XYZ file of N, CA and C in Angstrom:
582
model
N -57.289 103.154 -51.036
C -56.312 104.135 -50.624
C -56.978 105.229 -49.796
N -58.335 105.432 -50.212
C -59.047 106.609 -49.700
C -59.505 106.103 -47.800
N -60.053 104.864 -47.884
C -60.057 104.704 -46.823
C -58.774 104.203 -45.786
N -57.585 103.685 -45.958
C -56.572 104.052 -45.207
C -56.028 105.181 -44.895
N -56.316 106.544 -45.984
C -56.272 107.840 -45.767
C -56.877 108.302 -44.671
N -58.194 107.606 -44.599
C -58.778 108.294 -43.600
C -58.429 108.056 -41.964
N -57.470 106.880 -42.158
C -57.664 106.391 -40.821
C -56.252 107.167 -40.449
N -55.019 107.540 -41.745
C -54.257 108.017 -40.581
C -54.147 109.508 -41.058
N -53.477 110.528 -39.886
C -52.888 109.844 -38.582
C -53.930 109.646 -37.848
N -54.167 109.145 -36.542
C -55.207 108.580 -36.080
C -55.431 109.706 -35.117
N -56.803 109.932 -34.595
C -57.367 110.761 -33.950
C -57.656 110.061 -32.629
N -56.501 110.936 -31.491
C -57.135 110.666 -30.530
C -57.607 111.831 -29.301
N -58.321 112.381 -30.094
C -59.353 113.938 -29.213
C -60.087 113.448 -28.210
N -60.476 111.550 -28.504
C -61.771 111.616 -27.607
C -60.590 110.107 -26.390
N -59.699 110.574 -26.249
C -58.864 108.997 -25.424
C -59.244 108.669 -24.242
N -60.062 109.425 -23.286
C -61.168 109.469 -22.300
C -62.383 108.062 -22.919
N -62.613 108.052 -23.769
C -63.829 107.313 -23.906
C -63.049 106.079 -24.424
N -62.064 106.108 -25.266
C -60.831 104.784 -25.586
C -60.521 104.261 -24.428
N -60.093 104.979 -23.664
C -59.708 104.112 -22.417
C -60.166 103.387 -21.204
N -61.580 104.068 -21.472
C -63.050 103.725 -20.813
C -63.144 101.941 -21.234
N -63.276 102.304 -22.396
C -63.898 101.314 -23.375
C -62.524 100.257 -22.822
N -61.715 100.175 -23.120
C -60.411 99.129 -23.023
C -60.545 99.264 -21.530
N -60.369 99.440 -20.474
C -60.425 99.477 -19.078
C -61.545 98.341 -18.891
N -62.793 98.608 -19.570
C -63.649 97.908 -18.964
C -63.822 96.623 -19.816
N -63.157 96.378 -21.112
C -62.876 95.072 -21.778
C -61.902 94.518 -20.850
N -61.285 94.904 -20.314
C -60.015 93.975 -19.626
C -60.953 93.717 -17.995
N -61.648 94.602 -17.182
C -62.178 93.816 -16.443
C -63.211 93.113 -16.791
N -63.992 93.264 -17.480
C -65.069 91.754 -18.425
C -64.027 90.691 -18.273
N -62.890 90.728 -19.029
C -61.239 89.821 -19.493
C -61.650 88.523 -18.082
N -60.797 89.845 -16.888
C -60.832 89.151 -15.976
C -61.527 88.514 -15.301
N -62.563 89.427 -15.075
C -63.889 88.916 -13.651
C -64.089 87.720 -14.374
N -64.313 87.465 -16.006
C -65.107 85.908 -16.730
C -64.554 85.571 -16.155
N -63.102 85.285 -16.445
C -61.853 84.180 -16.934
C -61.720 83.722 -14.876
N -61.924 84.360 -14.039
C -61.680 84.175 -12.523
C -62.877 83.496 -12.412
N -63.963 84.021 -12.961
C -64.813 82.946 -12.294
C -65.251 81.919 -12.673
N -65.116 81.889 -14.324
C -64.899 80.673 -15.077
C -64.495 79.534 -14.520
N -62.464 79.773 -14.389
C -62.030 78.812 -13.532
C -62.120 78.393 -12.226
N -62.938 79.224 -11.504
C -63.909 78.823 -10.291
C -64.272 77.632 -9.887
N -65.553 78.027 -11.193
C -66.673 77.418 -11.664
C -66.015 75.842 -11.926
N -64.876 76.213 -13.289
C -64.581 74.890 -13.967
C -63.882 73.699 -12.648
N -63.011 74.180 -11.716
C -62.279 73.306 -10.818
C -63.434 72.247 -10.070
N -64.497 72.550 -9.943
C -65.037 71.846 -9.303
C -65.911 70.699 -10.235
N -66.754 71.280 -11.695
C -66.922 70.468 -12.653
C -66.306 69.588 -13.221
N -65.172 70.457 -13.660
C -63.824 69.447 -14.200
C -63.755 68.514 -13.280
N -63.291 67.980 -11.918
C -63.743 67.313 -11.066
C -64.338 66.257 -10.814
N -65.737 66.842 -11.378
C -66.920 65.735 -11.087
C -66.966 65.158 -12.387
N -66.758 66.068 -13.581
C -66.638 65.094 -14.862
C -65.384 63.876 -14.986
N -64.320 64.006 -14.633
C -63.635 63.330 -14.647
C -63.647 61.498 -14.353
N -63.552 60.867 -15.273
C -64.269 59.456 -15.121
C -63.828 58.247 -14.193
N -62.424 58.880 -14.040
C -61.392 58.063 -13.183
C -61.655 58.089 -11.613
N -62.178 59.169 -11.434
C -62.363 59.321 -9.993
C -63.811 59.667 -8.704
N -64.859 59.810 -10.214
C -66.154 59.854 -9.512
C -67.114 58.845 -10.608
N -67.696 58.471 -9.416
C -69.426 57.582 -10.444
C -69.773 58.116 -10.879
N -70.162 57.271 -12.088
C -71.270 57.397 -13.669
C -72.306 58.922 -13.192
N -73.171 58.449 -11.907
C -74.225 59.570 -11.960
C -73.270 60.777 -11.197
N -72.515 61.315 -11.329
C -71.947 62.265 -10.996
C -71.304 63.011 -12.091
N -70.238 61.679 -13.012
C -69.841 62.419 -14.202
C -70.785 62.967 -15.400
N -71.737 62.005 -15.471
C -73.040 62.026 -16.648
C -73.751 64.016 -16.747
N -74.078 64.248 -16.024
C -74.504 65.584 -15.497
C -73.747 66.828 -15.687
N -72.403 66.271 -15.169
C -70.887 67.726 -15.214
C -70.483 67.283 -16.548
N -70.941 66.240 -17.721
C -70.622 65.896 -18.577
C -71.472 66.881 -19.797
N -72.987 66.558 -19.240
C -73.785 67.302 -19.785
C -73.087 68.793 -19.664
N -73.426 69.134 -18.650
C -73.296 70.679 -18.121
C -72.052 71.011 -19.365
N -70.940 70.598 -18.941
C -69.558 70.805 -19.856
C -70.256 71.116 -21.382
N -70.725 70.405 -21.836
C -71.309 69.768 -23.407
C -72.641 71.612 -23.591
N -72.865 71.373 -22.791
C -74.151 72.420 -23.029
C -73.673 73.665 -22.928
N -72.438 74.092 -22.412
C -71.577 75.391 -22.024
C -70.883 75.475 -23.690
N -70.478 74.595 -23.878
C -69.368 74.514 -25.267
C -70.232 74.392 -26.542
N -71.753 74.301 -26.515
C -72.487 74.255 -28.148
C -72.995 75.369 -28.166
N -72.730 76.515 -27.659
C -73.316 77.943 -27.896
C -71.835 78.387 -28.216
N -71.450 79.578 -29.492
C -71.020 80.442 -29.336
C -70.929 81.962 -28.838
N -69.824 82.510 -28.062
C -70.360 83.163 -27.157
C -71.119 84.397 -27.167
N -70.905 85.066 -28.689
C -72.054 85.868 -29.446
C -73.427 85.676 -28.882
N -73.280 84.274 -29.422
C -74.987 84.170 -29.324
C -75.420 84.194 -27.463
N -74.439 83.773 -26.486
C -74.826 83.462 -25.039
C -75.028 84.996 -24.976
N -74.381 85.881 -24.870
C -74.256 87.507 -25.019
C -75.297 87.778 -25.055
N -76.188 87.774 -26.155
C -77.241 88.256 -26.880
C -78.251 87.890 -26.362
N -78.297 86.495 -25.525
C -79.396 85.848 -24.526
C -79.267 86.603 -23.515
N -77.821 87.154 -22.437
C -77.712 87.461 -21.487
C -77.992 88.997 -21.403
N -77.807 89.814 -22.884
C -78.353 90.969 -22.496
C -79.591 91.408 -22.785
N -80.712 90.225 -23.252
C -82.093 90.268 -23.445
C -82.317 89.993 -21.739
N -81.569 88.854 -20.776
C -82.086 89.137 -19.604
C -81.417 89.681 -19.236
N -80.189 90.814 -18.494
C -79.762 91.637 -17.772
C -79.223 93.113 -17.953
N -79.801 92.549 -19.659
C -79.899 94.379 -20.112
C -78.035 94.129 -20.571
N -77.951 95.381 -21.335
C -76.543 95.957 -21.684
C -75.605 96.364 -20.770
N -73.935 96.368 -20.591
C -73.447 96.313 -20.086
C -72.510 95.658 -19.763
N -71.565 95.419 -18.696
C -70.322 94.704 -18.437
C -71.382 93.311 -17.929
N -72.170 93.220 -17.112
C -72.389 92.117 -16.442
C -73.159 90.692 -17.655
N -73.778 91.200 -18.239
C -73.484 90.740 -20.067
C -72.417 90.024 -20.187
N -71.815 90.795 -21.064
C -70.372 90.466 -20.802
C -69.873 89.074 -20.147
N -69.352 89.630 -18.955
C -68.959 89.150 -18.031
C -69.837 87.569 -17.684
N -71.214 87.362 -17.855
C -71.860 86.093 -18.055
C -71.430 85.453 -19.069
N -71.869 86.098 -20.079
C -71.390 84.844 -21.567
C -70.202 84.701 -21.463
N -68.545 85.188 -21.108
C -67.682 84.602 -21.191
C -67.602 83.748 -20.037
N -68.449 83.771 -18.965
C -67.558 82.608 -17.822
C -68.726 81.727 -18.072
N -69.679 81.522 -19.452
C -70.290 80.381 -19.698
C -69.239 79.851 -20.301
N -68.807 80.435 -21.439
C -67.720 79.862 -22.565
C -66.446 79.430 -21.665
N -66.438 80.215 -20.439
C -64.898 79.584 -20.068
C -65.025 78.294 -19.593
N -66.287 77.693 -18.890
C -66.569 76.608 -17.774
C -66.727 75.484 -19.091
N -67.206 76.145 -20.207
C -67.070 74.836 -21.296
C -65.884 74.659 -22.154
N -65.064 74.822 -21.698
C -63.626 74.970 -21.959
C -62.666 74.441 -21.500
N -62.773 75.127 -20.383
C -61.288 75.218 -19.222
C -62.137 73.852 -18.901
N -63.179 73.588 -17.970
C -63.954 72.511 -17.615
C -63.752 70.956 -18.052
N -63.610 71.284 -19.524
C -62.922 69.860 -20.767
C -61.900 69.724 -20.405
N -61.049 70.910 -20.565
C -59.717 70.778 -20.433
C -59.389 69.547 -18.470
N -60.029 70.604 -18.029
C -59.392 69.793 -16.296
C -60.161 68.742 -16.371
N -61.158 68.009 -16.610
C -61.669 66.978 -16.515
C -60.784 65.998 -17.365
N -59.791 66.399 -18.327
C -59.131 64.886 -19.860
C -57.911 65.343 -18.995
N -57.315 66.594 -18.001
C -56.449 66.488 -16.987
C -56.328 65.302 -16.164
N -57.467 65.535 -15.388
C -57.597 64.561 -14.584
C -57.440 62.810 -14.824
N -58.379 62.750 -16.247
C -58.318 61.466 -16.292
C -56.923 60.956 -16.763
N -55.887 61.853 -17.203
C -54.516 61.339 -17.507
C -53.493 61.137 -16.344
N -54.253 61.794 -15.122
C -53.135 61.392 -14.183
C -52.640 59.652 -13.854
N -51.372 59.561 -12.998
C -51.484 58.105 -12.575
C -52.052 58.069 -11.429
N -53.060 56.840 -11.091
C -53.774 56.778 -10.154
C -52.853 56.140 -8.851
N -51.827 55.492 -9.130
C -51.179 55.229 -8.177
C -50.700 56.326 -6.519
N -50.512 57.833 -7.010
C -50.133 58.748 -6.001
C -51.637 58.758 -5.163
N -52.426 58.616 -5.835
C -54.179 58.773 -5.554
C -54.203 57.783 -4.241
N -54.064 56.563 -5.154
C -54.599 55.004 -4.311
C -53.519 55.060 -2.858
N -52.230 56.147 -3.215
C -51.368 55.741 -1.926
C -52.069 56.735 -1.044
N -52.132 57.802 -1.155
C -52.842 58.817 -0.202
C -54.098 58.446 -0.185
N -55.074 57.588 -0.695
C -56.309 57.145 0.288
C -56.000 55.574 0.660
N -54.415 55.129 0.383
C -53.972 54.167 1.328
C -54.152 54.249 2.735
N -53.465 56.017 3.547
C -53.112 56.265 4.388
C -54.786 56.865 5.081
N -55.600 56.335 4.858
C -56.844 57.226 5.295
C -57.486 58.388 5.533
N -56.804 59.044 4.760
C -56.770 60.448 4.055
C -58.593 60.748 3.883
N -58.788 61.936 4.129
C -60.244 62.204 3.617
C -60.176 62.591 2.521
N -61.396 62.407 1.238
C -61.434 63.329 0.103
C -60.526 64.389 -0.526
N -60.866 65.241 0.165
C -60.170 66.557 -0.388
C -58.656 66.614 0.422
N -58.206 65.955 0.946
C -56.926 65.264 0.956
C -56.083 64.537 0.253
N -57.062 63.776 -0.352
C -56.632 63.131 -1.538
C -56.591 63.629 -2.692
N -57.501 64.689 -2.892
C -57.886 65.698 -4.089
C -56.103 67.118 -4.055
N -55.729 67.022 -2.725
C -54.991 68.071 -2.449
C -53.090 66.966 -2.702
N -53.169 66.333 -2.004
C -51.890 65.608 -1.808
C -51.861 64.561 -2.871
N -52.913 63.713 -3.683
C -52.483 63.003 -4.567
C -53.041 63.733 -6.064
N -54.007 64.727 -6.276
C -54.292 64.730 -7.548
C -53.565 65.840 -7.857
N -53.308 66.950 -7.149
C -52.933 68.520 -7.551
C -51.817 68.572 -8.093
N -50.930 67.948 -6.946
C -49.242 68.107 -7.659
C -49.522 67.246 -9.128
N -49.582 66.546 -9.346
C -49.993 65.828 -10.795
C -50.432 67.042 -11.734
N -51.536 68.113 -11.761
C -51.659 68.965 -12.701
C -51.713 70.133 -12.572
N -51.207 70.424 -11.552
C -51.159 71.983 -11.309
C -50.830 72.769 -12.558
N -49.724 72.241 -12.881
C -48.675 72.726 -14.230
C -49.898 72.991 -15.067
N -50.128 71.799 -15.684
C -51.514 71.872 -16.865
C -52.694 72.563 -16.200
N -53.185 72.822 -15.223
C -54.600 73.865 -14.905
C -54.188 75.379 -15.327
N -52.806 75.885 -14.230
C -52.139 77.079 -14.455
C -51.888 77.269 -16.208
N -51.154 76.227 -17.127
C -51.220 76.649 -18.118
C -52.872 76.922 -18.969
N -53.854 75.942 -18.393
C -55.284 76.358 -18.773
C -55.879 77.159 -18.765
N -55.217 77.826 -17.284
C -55.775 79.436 -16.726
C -55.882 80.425 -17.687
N -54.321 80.407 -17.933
C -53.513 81.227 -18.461
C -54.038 81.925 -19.816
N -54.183 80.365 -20.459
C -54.983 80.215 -22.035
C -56.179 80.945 -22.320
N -57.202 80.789 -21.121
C -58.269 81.329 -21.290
C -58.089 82.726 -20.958
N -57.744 83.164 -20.071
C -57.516 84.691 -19.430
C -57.300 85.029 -20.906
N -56.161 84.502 -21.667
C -56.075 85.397 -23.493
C -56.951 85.341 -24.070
N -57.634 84.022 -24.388
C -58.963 84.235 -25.091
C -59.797 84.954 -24.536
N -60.291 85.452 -23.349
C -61.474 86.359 -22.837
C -60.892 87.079 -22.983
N -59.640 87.664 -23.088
C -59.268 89.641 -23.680
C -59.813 89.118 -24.961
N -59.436 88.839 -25.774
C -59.963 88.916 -27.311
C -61.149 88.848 -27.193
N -62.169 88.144 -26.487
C -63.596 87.572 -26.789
C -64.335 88.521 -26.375
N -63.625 89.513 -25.289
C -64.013 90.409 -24.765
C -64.585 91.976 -25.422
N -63.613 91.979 -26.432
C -63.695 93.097 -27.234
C -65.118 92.385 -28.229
N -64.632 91.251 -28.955
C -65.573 90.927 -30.116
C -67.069 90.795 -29.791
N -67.183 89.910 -28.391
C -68.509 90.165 -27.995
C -68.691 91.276 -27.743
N -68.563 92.282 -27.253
C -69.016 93.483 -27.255
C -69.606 94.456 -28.347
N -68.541 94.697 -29.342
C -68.690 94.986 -30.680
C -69.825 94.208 -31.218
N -69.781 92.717 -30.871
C -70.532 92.323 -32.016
C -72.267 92.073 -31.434
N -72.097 92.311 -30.011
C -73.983 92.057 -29.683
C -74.167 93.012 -29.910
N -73.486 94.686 -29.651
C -73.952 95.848 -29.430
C -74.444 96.170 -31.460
N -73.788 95.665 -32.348
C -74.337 95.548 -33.679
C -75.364 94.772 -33.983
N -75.487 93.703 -33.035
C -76.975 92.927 -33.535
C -78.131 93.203 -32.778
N -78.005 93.716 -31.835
C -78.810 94.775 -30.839
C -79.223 95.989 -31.734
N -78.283 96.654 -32.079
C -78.935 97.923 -32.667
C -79.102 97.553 -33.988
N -79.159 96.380 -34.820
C -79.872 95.768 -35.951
C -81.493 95.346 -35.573
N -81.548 94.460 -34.525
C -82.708 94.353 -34.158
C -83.555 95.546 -33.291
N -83.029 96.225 -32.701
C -83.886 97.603 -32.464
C -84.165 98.623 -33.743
N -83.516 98.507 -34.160
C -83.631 99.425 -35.778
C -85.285 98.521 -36.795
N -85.236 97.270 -36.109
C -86.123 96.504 -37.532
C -87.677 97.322 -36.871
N -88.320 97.644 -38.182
C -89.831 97.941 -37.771
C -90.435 96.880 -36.840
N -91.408 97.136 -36.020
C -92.446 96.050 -35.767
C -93.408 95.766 -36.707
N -93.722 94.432 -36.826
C -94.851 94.417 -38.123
C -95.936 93.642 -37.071
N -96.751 94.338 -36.733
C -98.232 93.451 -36.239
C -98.517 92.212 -37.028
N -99.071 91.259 -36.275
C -99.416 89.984 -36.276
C -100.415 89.535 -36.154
N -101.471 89.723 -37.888
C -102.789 89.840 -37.319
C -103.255 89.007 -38.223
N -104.414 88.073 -37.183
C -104.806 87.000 -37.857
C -105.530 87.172 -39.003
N -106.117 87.916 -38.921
C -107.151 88.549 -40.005
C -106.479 88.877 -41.819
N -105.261 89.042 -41.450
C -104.610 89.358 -42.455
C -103.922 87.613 -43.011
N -103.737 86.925 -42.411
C -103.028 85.485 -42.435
C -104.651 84.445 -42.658
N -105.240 84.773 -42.042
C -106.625 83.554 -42.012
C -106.952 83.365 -43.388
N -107.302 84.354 -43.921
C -108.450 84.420 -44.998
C -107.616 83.544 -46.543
N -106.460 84.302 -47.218
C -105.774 83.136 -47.744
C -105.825 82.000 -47.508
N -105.397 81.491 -46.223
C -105.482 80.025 -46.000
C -106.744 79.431 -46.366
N -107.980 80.456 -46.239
C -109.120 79.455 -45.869
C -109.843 79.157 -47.408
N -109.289 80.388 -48.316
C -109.229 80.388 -49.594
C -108.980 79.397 -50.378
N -107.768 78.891 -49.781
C -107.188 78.007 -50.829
C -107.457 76.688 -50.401
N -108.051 76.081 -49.210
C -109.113 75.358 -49.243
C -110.194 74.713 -50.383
């Protein structure tokens, strides 16, 4: 009771720094989630099994697979050991998490289309990305846009939590003492019990 007491009514003296803070979670939100699906249109793509060779999918298969076994906590926590604290943090670990995502998603897109609209537009001698434009798009536009969509929500949420949650394991691990690492102290036991 004491601590719901405390929270209301709620204090907002400092809404300058609230709105800071939420302003710049929603562009983290965005910039990922835009370049994510960037990123993913062209992977999704090459992973897709229906429409490119083995050594093309094998790789954007990997890539996909290696984006999606990190949670994005932990990519965070890598990205602000190399680029330091901040939005651009941020903004990396979610458009890793989005490309292993959205990426799955448009690649099991792709392979559900019918190949027939495909085979007729490179009937007509259509180049590539002609065929990519006039036979594969209309087929999933619907499903990418709803993919978009999906992720843009999850990076507002992921947006806040990664933040909150590296900036706590950051100042957990800056808080721990250093303990020197000295052989002298480790050798001699060992050589003891010999």
């Amino acid at each position: 009771a004491r601590f719901i007491g405390r929270m209301l009514p709620p204090n907002f003296a400092r809404w300058e720094i609230l709105l800071k803070g939420l302003t710049e979670s929603i562009e983290i939100a965005v910039l990922a989630s835009a370049l994510g699906i960037l990123l993913s249109l062209p992977i999704g793509l090459f992973a897709a099994r229906n429409l490119m060779p083995v050594w093309v999918t094998w790789p954007s298969r990997l890539l996909i697979a290696l984006c999606r076994s990190f949670h994005p906590v932990i990519v965070a926590i890598v990205f602000v050991k190399a680029l330091g604290f901040g939005a651009m943090s941020g903004i990396a670990a979610l458009t890793v998490a989005s490309i292993g995502f959205v990426g799955k998603l448009f690649a099991e897109a792709i392979e559900e289309i019918s190949l027939k609209q495909v085979e007729a537009v490179r009937a007509t001698g259509a180049p590539f990305m002609n065929v990519i434009t006039y036979g594969l798009l209309p087929q999933v536009f619907g499903r990418f846009l709803g993919f978009s969509t999906y992720q843009l929500d999850s990076n507002l949420r992921n947006s806040t939590m990664v933040g909150i949650k590296v900036s706590m394991v950051m100042r957990t691990i800056d808080s721990m003492p250093a303990r020197p690492r000295s052989s002298t102290r480790v050798n001699p036991p060992v050589l003891r019990s010999r």
